[in-house]
Coordinates of C-alpha atoms in Angstrom, one line a residue:
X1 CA 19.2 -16.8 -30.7
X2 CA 21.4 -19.3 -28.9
X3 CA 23.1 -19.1 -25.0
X4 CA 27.0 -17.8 -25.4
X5 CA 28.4 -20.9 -26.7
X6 CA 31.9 -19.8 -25.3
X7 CA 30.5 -20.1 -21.8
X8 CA 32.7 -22.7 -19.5
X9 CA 31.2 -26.4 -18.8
X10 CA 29.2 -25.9 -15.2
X11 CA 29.9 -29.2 -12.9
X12 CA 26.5 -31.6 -13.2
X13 CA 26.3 -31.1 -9.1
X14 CA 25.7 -27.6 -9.4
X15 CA 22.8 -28.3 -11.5
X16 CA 20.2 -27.2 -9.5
X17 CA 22.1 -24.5 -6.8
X18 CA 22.5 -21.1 -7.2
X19 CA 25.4 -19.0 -5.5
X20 CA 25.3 -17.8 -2.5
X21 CA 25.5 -14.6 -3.0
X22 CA 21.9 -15.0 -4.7
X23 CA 20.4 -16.7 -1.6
X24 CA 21.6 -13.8 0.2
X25 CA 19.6 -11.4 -2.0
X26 CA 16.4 -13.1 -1.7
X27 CA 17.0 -13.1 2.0
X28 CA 17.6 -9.2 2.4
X29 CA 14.5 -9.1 0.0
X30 CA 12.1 -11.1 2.9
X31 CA 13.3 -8.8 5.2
X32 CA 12.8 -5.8 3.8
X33 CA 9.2 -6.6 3.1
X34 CA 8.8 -8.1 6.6
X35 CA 8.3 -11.4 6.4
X36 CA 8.7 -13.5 9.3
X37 CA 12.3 -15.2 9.4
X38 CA 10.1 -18.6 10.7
X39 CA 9.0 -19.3 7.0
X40 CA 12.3 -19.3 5.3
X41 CA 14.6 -19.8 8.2
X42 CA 14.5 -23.4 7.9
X43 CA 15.6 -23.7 4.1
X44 CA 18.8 -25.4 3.5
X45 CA 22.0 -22.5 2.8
X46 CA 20.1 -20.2 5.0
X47 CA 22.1 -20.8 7.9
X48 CA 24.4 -17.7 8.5
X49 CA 27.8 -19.9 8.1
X50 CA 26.4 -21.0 4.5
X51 CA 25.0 -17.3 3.3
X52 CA 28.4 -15.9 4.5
X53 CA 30.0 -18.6 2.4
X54 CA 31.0 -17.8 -0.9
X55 CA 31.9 -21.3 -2.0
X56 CA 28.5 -22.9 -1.0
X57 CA 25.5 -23.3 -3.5
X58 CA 22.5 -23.5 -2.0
X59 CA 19.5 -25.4 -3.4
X60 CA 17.7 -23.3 -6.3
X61 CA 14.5 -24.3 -4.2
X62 CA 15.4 -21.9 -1.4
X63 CA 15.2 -19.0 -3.5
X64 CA 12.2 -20.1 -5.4
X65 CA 10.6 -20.7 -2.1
X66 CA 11.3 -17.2 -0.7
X67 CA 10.4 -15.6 -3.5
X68 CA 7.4 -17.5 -3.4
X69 CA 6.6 -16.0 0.2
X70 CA 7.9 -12.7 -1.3
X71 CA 5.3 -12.1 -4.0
X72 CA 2.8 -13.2 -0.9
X73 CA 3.4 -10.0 0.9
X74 CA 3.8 -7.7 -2.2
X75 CA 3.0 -7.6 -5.8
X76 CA 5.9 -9.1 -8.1
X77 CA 6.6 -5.8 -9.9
X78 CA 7.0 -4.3 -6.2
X79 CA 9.8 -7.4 -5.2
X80 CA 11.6 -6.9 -8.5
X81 CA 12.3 -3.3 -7.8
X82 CA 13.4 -4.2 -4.0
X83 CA 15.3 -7.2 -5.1
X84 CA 16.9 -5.0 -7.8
X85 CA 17.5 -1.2 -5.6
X86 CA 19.1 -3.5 -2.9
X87 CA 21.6 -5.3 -5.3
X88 CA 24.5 -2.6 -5.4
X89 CA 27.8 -3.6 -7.1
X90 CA 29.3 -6.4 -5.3
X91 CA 26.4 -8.4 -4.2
X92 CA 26.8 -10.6 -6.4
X93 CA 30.4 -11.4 -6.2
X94 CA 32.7 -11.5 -8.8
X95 CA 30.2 -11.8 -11.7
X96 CA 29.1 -8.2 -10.7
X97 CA 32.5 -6.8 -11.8
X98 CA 32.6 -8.6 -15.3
X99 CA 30.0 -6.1 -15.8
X100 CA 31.7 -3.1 -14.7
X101 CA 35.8 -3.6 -15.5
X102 CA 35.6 -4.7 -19.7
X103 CA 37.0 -2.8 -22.0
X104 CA 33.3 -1.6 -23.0
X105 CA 29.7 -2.5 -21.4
X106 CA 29.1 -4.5 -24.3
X107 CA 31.5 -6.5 -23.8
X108 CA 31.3 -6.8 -20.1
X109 CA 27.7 -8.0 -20.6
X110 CA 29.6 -10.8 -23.1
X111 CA 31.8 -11.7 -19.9
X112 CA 28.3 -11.6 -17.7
X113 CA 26.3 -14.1 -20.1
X114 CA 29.7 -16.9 -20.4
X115 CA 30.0 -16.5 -16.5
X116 CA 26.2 -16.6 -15.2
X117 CA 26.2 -20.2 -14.3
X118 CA 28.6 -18.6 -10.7
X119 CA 25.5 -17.1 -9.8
X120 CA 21.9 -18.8 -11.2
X121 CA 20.9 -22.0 -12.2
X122 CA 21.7 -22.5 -16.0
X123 CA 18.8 -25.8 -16.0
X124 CA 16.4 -23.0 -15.4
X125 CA 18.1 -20.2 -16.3
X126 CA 20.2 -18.8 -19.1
X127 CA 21.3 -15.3 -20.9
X128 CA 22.8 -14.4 -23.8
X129 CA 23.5 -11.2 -25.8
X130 CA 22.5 -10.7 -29.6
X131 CA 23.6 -7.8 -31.9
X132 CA 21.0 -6.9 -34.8
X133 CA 22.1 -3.3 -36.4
X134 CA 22.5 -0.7 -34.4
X135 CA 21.1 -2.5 -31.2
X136 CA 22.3 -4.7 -28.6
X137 CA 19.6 -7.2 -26.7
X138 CA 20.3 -8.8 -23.7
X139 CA 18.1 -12.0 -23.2
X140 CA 16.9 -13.8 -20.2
X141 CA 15.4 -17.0 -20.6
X142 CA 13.6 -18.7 -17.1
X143 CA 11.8 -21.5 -17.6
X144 CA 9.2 -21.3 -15.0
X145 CA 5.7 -20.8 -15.9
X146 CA 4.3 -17.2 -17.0
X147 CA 1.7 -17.1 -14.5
X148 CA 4.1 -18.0 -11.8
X149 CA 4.4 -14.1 -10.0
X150 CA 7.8 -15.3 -8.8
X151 CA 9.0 -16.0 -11.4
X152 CA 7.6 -12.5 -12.9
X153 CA 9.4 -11.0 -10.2
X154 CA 12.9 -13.2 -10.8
X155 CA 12.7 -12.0 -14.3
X156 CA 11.4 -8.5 -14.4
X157 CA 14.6 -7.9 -11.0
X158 CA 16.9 -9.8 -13.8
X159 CA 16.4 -7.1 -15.9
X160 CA 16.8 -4.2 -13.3
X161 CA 20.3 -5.7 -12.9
X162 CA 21.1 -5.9 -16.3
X163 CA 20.2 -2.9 -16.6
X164 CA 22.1 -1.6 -13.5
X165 CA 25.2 -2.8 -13.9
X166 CA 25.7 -1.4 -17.8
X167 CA 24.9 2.1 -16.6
X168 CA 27.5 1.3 -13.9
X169 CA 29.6 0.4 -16.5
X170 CA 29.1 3.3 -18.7
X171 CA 29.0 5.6 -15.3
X172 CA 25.8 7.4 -16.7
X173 CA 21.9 6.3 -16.5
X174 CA 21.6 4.2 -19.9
X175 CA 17.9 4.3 -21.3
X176 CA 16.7 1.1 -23.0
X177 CA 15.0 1.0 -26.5
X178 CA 12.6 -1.1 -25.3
X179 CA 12.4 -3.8 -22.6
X180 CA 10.2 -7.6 -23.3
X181 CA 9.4 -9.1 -20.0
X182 CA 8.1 -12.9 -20.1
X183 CA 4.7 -11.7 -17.7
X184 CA 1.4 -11.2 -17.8
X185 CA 0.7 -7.3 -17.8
X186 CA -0.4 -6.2 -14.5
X187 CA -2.8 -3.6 -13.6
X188 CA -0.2 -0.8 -13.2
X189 CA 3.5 -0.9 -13.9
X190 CA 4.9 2.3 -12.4
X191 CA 7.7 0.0 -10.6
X192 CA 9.1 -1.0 -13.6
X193 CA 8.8 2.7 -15.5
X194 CA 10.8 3.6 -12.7
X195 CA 13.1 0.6 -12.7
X196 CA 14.8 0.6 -16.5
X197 CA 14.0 4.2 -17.0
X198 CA 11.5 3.8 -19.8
X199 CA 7.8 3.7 -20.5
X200 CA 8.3 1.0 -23.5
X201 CA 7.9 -2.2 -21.9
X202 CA 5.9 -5.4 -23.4
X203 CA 4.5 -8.3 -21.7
X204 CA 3.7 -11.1 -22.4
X205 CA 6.8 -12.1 -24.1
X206 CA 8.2 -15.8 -24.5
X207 CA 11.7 -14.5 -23.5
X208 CA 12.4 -11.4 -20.8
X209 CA 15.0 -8.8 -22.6
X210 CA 15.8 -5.7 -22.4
X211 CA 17.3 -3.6 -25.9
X212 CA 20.3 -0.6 -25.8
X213 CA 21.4 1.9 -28.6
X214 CA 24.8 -0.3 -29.4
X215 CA 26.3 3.2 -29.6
X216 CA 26.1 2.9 -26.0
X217 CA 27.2 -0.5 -25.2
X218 CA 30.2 -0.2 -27.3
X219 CA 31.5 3.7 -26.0
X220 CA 34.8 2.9 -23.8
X221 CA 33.9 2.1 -20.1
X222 CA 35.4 5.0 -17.8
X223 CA 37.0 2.2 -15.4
X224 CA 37.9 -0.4 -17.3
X225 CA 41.4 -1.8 -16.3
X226 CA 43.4 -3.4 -19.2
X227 CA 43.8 -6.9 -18.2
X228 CA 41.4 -6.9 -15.7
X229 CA 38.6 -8.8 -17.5
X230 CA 40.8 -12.3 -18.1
X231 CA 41.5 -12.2 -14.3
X232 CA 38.3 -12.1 -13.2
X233 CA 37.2 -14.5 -15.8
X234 CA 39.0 -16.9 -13.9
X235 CA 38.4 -16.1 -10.8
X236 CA 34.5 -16.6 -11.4
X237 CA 35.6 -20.3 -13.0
X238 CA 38.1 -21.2 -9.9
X239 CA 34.8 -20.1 -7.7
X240 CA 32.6 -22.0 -9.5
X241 CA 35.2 -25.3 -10.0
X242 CA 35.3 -25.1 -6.2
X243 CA 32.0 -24.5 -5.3
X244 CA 29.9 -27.3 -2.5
X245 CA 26.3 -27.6 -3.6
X246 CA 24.4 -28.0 -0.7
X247 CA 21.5 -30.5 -1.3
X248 CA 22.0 -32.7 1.8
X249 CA 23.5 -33.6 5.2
X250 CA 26.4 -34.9 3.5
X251 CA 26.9 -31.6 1.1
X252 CA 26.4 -29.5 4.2
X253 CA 29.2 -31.8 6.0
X254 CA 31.4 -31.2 3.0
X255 CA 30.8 -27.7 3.1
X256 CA 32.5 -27.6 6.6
X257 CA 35.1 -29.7 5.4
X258 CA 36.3 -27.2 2.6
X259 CA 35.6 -24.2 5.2
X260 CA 37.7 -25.9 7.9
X261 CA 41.0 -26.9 5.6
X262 CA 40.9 -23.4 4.5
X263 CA 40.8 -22.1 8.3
X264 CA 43.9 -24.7 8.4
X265 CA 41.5 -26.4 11.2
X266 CA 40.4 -29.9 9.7
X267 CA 40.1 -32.4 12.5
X268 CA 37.7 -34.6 13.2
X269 CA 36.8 -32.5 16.2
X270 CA 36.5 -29.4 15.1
X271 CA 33.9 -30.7 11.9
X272 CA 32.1 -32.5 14.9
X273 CA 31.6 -28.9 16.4
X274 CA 30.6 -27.0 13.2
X275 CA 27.9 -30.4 12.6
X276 CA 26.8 -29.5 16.4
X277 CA 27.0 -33.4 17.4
X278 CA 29.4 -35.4 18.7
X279 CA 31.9 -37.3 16.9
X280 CA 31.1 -40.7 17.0
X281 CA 27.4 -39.4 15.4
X282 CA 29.9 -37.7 13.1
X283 CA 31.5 -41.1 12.5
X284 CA 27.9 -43.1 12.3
X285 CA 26.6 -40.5 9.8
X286 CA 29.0 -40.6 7.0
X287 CA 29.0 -44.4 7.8
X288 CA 25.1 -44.4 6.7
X289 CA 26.1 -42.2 3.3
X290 CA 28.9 -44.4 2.6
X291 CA 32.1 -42.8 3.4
X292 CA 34.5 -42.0 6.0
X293 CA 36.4 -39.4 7.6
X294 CA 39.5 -40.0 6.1
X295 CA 38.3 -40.5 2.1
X296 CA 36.3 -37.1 2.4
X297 CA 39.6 -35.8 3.9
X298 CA 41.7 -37.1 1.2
X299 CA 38.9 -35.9 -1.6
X300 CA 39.4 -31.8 -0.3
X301 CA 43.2 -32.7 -0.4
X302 CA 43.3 -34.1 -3.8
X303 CA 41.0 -31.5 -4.9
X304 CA 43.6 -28.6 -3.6
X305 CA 46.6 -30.3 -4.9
X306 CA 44.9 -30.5 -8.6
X307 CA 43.5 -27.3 -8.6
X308 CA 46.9 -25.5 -7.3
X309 CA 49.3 -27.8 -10.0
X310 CA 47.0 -26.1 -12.8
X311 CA 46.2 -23.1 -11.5
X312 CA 49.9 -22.0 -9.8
X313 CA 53.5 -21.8 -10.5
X314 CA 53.8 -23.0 -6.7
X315 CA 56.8 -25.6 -6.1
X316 CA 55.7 -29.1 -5.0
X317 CA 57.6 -28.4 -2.1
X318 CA 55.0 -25.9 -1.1
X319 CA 51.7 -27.5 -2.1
X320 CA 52.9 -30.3 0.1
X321 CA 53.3 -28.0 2.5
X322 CA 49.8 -26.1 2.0
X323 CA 48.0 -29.4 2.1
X324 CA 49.2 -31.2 5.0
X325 CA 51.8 -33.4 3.4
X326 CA 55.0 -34.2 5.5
X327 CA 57.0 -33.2 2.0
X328 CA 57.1 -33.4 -1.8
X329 CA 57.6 -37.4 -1.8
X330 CA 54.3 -37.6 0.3
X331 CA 52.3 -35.8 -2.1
X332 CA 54.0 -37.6 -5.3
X333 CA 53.0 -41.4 -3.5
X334 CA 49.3 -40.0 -3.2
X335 CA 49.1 -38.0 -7.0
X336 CA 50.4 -41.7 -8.0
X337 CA 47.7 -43.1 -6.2
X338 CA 45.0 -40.8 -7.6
X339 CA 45.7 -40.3 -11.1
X340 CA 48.4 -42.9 -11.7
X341 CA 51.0 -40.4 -12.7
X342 CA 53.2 -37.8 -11.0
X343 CA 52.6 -34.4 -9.7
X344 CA 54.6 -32.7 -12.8
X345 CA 53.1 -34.8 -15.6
X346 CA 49.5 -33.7 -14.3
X347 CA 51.0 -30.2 -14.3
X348 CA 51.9 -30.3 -17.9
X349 CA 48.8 -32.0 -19.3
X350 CA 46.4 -30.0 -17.9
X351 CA 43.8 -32.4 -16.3
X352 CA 44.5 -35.8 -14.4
X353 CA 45.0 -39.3 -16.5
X354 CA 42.0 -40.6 -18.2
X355 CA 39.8 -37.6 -16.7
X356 CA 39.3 -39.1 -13.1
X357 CA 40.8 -40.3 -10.3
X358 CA 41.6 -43.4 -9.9
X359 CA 38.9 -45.7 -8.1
X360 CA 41.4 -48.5 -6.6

């Protein structure tokens, strides 16, 4: 068994980040098991304005870390079933609904296992789906230790998910053949009974799946929208393409930056005020990671430009316009500059001139 090879290529800086969206979960979990903001608080992409941001990635560490404190407070069978009953549709962004809007839950779960890189870490994490006869298995590989109980609980909730959002898909309660979870078998497992709906589980397995009837994977899925799939597909690869990993001062400046030219607020000022210091400390800062203001400006511009020239039938008139140009001849000087070409031959070939922009 082998990871969807179709899956796209995930960015080598978001190696290490998750979404979000998942840093969010992990946060609602502490809560609900009352743990005291003061030991997480201080993890980098827990600040509100980064949780609330869809296009940040916040360090994989953060979530490891609070679900280290999690399994603390309860057992790990106890924080996968939180983690899990807390996770409605949605939570989880757009990957959620490649679950829910395929043609059938099966192959949802396809468009789940190509995409998961816009939610986890794929250096730690991966899933695939395998069909053997008559059944479907859904495969979750973490590569933390087996005796690590946050793990356990990462991959026992991974599970709950998987199995949540197929019987979303399906709109009825979907009962696994039998569910494998990479853990050592705890003293009771009621919580997980009650989380996949069966009393078959085994533990102690070198891969975490969970198995379905493929009758009931492949039965139509009551909502699915025709079309629908291949535009979220997309939209969880734009996310991802635009995504800030947050690792650092410097990612959490660019985070602002990408925030403020979407607010149509960039200034010097203004990223002063969302870094809380002043601007010549603004100034002095990216002086010490070696960069200015205006190249990281430029950087989000160029970025925009080339992702709305391959992703948009807009004008270059009006991506000029949406990225602070003075006009189309403004734009074509600096797409020379960049990729040594013009604005309509990077159009039609489909990614800039020799893969990069140009360095001088």
């Amino acid at each position: 068994m082998v990871p969807n090879a179709h899956a796209p290529v995930v960015p080598n800086a978001h190696q290490g980040t998750t979404s979000s969206a998942l840093t969010r979960l992990n946060v609602n979990t502490a809560r609900l098991l009352g743990i005291p903001p003061a030991g997480y608080a201080h993890l980098l992409g827990v600040a509100p304005e980064h949780l609330d941001d869809d296009l940040c990635r916040p360090p994989a560490l953060t979530s490891i870390r609070i679900a280290e404190l999690a399994t603390v407070h309860a057992h790990w069978t106890e924080v996968a079933g939180v983690m899990t009953r807390q996770s409605g549709i949605g939570s989880l962004g757009v990957w959620d609904y490649l679950f829910t809007s395929a043609p059938t839950p099966l192959e949802g779960a396809r468009d789940a296992s190509a995409h998961v890189a816009a939610v986890v870490d794929t250096g730690t994490d991966s899933l695939w789906v395998t069909e053997e006869g008559d059944e479907v298995t859904i495969s979750h590989l973490n590569e933390a230790d087996l005796t690590h109980e946050a793990a356990c609980a990462v991959r026992a909730c991974a599970l709950g998910l998987y199995h949540r959002r197929l019987s979303e898909a399906a709109q009825r309660a979907l009962v696994p053949v039998r569910v494998s979870l990479a853990a050592g078998t705890p003293a009771r497992h009621d919580a997980l009974t009650e989380l996949y709906g069966t009393r078959s589980i085994d533990f102690e397995a070198p891969v975490s799946s969970i198995t379905f009837r493929a009758e009931d994977l492949n039965a139509p899925s009551p909502h699915a929208q025709p079309g629908l799939s291949g535009v979220l597909r997309r939209h969880a690869e734009q996310t991802l393409a635009s995504a800030v990993p947050l690792r650092n001062w410097l990612d959490l400046f660019r985070a602002a930056v990408v925030s403020l030219h979407a607010e149509g607020t960039l200034t010097l000022s203004a990223a002063a005020r969302r870094m809380a210091i002043s601007t010549r400390t603004l100034q002095r800062r990216l002086d010490e990671h070696g960069t200015t203001w205006s190249i990281e400006v430029e950087t989000v511009r160029r970025e925009q430009i080339t992702r709305l020239l391959h992703g948009t039938d807009l004008s270059i008139d009006a991506i000029a316009a949406r990225s602070d140009y003075a006009d189309a001849r403004a734009l074509r000087r600096a797409v020379q500059r960049w990729y040594n070409t013009t604005p309509a031959a990077l159009r039609r070939s489909g990614h800039p001139h020799g893969g990069a922009p140009r360095t001088a």
